[in-house]
Amino acid sequence: MLEKYDIVIVGAGPVGLMLSACLSRLGSYKIKHIDNRAEPTAIGRADGIQARTLDVLQSMGLKRPIWAFNPGLIYEVAFWGATPDGNGIQCTGTSKSYPDHIDTRYPFTTILHQGRIEGIFLEDLRSRGVEVQRPWTIKAYRYHGQDPEYPVDIDLERLDSFETETVRTKYLFGADGARSAVRELLKIPMIYKDPTVHFSIVFNLQRAGVELASLPETFVPYRYHVYSDESRGRKSHTGGQGMAHAKMGFDSREGGVVVVRPDGYVRCIVKLIEGRKVAKALDRYFSGFVPSILINEPIQSML
C-alpha cells in the first residue's frame, strides 16, 4: 500500500518553503517535502527581503525570528561612477529603496543571508510537523487515474544511499529552480531570453572586519548610505563603531556593486563584459575598505 500525501513538494528553496509554510497554516494537509541538497543554503544566492515580502512574512508570524538576527536595513542606495578623468569615482545619484507613494509598513530592504531565512522557515515547519527530507530527488511520475483522489504516483530516490520510495499524491509541485527535474519530467520547456550582460558574484575568503572609520574619504559625505548592524536602520556613525553595512554600486554603464553584509563578509558583483575597469577601480578605491582578496585571480581571469 503506497503512502498517500496531499502534495509532494520538490525543492526547499524560498519558494518551496513558503508553500509548505502556507499550507501548514491553512489546514491539516499531509505534505511530502524533499530537496536534493544534503544541507540548506550555506553561501550566496541572495541577501535581501523586499518590503512587500516582509509584509507577508509578518502576517505569518515570521518577522520576529528574522529580527532576532538584527538584519541590516537599507533605506537608500548610493550609485557611483568614474570621474571624467577616469582617475577617481564620484556619486552619480542616490535612490530611496521605496518611494513615498509605495504604501508599506517597511520602507526598506532587509538584508539577511538566504540560509538564515531558509533556517527560519525550516524551524517553523518543524514546529508544525513538516520535515524536509534530504538528499532526495524525483525520478519519475505517473498519472494513473486509478485513484481519483490521489491520481499521481511519484518515484523518489535518496542520493546518498540510492534508497527508493514510491508515494501517491494529489498534487506535485516543482520548486527546484532553473534546472528543475520536475519540469524536465513533465517536458515543459523553459522559455527565457539570454541576458545581454553577465555578472559574476564573488565572495572574499575571510571576514572583512569593516568599520565605518575605514571608509575612503570619497564616501564620507554619504555616510547616511552606510548601515550599521547596531542601528537597525539608517544611521550616521562618526566614531566608526560597529560593523558597516552598505550597498554601493557603480552606474549601469560600468556595472558593479559592493555589498557589505551584517556578518562582516563582503560581496562583490562585477559585470563580466565591461567589468575590467570596474574591478581595477574597486581594487584602487576600496583598498582601505575591503581586503584586496576580493579582486583576485579568479575574477580577473573571468574578466
XYZ file of C-alpha atoms in Angstrom:
303
model
C 0.000 0.000 0.000
C 1.536 3.285 -1.121
C 1.815 6.176 1.337
C -0.579 8.971 0.352
C 0.054 12.710 0.543
C -1.968 15.791 -0.303
C 1.070 17.279 -2.047
C 4.667 16.399 -2.899
C 6.925 19.459 -2.994
C 10.273 19.127 -4.758
C 12.800 21.807 -3.793
C 13.411 23.539 -0.467
C 14.460 26.984 -1.544
C 12.391 30.053 -0.608
C 9.520 29.148 -2.972
C 9.104 25.572 -1.786
C 9.490 26.509 1.870
C 6.972 29.336 1.504
C 4.423 26.932 0.016
C 4.917 24.422 2.835
C 4.650 27.197 5.418
C 1.390 28.477 3.910
C -0.200 25.035 3.567
C 0.745 24.105 7.124
C -1.214 27.170 8.271
C -4.264 26.621 6.076
C -5.235 23.141 7.196
C -4.146 19.662 8.217
C -2.552 18.836 4.887
C -0.193 15.883 4.626
C 2.959 17.233 2.967
C 5.910 15.346 1.481
C 8.755 17.838 1.018
C 12.122 16.831 -0.466
C 15.314 18.552 -1.609
C 18.314 17.134 -3.470
C 20.850 19.078 -1.393
C 22.280 17.460 1.713
C 22.166 20.769 3.609
C 20.266 24.070 3.356
C 21.847 27.018 1.533
C 25.253 27.763 3.043
C 26.611 30.559 0.837
C 25.470 33.024 -1.747
C 22.334 33.326 -3.815
C 20.505 36.217 -2.145
C 20.653 38.577 0.812
C 17.592 40.822 0.522
C 13.937 40.734 1.592
C 11.722 43.287 -0.125
C 9.115 45.304 1.746
C 6.038 43.520 0.400
C 7.591 40.148 1.211
C 8.262 41.329 4.749
C 4.596 42.364 4.989
C 3.580 38.783 4.159
C 6.147 37.221 6.499
C 4.939 39.476 9.316
C 1.366 38.262 8.778
C 2.684 34.688 9.080
C 4.417 35.422 12.363
C 7.904 35.127 10.860
C 9.123 38.708 11.208
C 10.161 38.265 14.848
C 12.640 35.417 14.153
C 14.055 37.460 11.265
C 14.537 40.450 13.577
C 16.301 38.211 16.092
C 19.293 38.257 13.707
C 19.356 42.074 13.793
C 19.379 42.345 9.984
C 20.680 45.321 8.059
C 18.073 47.757 6.736
C 18.687 49.688 3.525
C 16.570 52.808 3.126
C 18.610 54.348 0.316
C 21.214 53.245 -2.202
C 24.116 55.345 -3.474
C 25.399 54.833 -7.022
C 28.969 55.518 -8.065
C 30.627 56.150 -11.404
C 34.042 57.067 -12.698
C 35.100 60.721 -12.699
C 35.513 62.373 -16.125
C 39.294 61.949 -15.990
C 38.937 58.284 -15.098
C 41.193 58.586 -12.068
C 38.529 58.611 -9.397
C 34.935 57.844 -8.575
C 32.026 60.101 -7.759
C 28.492 59.692 -6.513
C 26.192 59.746 -9.542
C 22.976 59.652 -7.557
C 21.001 58.252 -4.680
C 17.664 56.491 -4.621
C 15.221 55.542 -1.901
C 14.613 51.843 -1.609
C 10.890 52.619 -1.590
C 9.451 55.937 -2.826
C 6.877 57.693 -0.658
C 3.966 56.661 -2.897
C 4.516 52.958 -2.139
C 2.310 52.047 0.796
C 4.241 49.694 3.051
C 4.943 49.375 6.761
C 8.565 48.610 5.975
C 10.035 51.168 3.513
C 13.421 49.479 3.349
C 15.199 46.393 2.047
C 16.004 43.912 4.806
C 19.413 42.273 4.458
C 19.737 38.743 5.788
C 21.538 35.748 4.292
C 19.269 33.349 2.413
C 20.489 30.450 4.536
C 19.241 32.228 7.662
C 15.879 32.875 6.013
C 15.585 29.231 4.984
C 16.527 28.220 8.530
C 13.650 30.297 9.904
C 11.229 28.548 7.543
C 12.633 25.108 8.402
C 12.285 25.703 12.137
C 8.731 26.942 11.634
C 7.858 23.849 9.581
C 9.314 21.500 12.204
C 7.120 23.125 14.823
C 4.140 22.263 12.592
C 5.168 18.672 11.935
C 6.728 19.113 8.486
C 10.319 17.972 7.884
C 12.244 18.470 4.636
C 13.831 15.145 3.630
C 17.379 15.332 2.230
C 19.029 14.459 -0.072
C 16.106 13.102 -2.097
C 15.196 13.674 -5.731
C 12.320 12.791 -8.035
C 12.998 10.113 -10.652
C 9.605 9.616 -12.318
C 5.893 10.319 -12.086
C 2.820 8.514 -13.396
C -0.693 9.875 -13.770
C -2.663 6.631 -13.480
C -6.188 7.779 -12.616
C -6.927 4.578 -10.685
C -7.493 6.561 -7.512
C -9.422 9.730 -8.432
C -8.448 11.396 -5.138
C -4.717 10.559 -5.377
C -4.130 10.190 -9.128
C -0.337 10.648 -9.267
C 2.435 8.196 -8.315
C 5.878 9.661 -7.636
C 9.140 7.674 -7.663
C 11.752 9.149 -5.325
C 15.412 8.302 -4.747
C 17.783 9.142 -1.900
C 21.029 10.368 -3.434
C 23.457 9.253 -0.729
C 22.206 5.671 -0.475
C 20.105 5.067 -3.616
C 17.188 4.099 -1.404
C 13.935 4.396 -3.357
C 10.354 5.136 -2.422
C 7.095 5.471 -4.337
C 4.299 7.635 -2.971
C 0.830 8.608 -4.156
C -0.320 12.228 -4.171
C -2.997 14.676 -5.231
C -0.543 17.327 -6.404
C 3.105 17.520 -7.480
C 4.762 20.917 -7.079
C 8.142 21.723 -8.625
C 10.148 24.356 -6.747
C 13.547 23.039 -7.745
C 14.896 26.008 -9.637
C 16.210 26.718 -13.114
C 17.311 23.116 -13.730
C 14.040 21.697 -12.454
C 13.802 17.905 -12.529
C 10.018 18.236 -12.281
C 9.834 20.489 -15.326
C 12.104 18.110 -17.251
C 9.944 15.091 -16.381
C 6.833 16.981 -17.463
C 8.632 18.006 -20.684
C 7.849 21.656 -20.085
C 10.452 23.803 -21.873
C 11.970 26.731 -20.058
C 11.391 29.812 -22.194
C 13.905 32.507 -21.431
C 15.955 35.207 -23.075
C 19.703 35.241 -22.648
C 20.807 38.404 -20.862
C 22.971 40.781 -22.847
C 25.206 41.255 -19.811
C 26.543 38.685 -17.383
C 27.527 39.282 -13.788
C 29.882 37.375 -11.544
C 29.245 37.212 -7.793
C 32.452 36.607 -5.885
C 32.952 36.268 -2.139
C 36.092 37.027 -0.221
C 37.530 34.187 1.811
C 37.617 35.896 5.183
C 35.646 38.326 7.264
C 36.392 41.874 6.284
C 36.006 43.399 9.738
C 34.929 46.611 8.049
C 34.421 49.668 10.235
C 32.922 52.952 9.155
C 36.091 54.770 10.152
C 37.931 52.893 7.407
C 35.704 54.170 4.599
C 37.608 56.004 1.847
C 37.244 59.784 2.033
C 35.172 59.686 -1.152
C 32.301 58.147 0.797
C 32.398 60.427 3.847
C 29.604 62.752 2.591
C 27.433 59.686 2.006
C 27.678 58.018 5.398
C 23.883 58.013 5.529
C 24.047 55.302 2.895
C 26.068 53.093 5.213
C 24.171 50.957 7.684
C 25.338 49.546 10.979
C 24.186 46.254 12.467
C 23.613 48.027 15.760
C 21.290 50.671 14.382
C 18.605 48.526 12.692
C 18.173 51.374 10.294
C 19.773 54.334 8.654
C 22.253 55.996 10.949
C 25.350 58.128 10.560
C 28.277 56.940 12.669
C 31.256 59.216 13.128
C 33.181 57.109 15.604
C 33.467 54.070 13.381
C 31.840 51.772 15.920
C 30.243 48.528 14.772
C 30.360 46.670 11.509
C 29.497 48.635 8.406
C 26.601 47.542 6.279
C 26.455 49.192 2.900
C 25.262 48.784 -0.615
C 27.264 50.883 -3.023
C 27.367 50.385 -6.763
C 28.819 51.731 -9.958
C 26.407 53.039 -12.556
C 24.799 50.755 -15.124
C 27.313 51.718 -17.803
C 30.178 50.343 -15.746
C 28.212 47.758 -13.802
C 29.494 46.766 -10.400
C 28.164 46.505 -6.856
C 29.738 46.023 -3.440
C 27.601 44.768 -0.551
C 28.947 44.547 2.996
C 26.870 42.019 4.904
C 25.999 42.022 8.621
C 28.367 39.121 9.332
C 31.341 41.101 8.026
C 31.657 39.313 4.696
C 31.745 41.345 1.503
C 30.021 40.526 -1.759
C 31.459 41.903 -4.986
C 29.323 41.820 -8.137
C 31.098 42.734 -11.372
C 29.839 42.889 -14.947
C 31.890 40.368 -16.920
C 31.791 42.046 -20.320
C 32.772 45.572 -19.274
C 33.909 44.872 -15.755
C 37.699 45.019 -16.010
C 37.674 48.770 -15.487
C 35.307 48.347 -12.547
C 37.498 45.655 -10.998
C 40.532 47.920 -11.181
C 38.548 50.808 -9.708
C 37.315 48.608 -6.878
C 40.841 47.451 -6.185
C 42.124 51.032 -6.151
C 39.374 52.828 -4.247
C 38.302 50.107 -1.864
C 41.812 49.005 -0.930
C 41.383 50.563 2.511
C 37.805 49.355 2.783
C 37.821 45.663 1.844
C 40.611 43.084 1.561
C 42.398 43.029 -1.785
C 41.486 39.335 -1.919
C 38.165 40.494 -3.381
C 39.785 41.468 -6.667
C 41.679 38.241 -7.036
C 42.939 35.925 -9.743
C 39.612 34.191 -10.490
C 37.825 37.499 -11.029
C 40.480 38.918 -13.315
C 40.632 35.715 -15.353
C 36.857 35.800 -15.805
C 37.011 39.384 -16.989
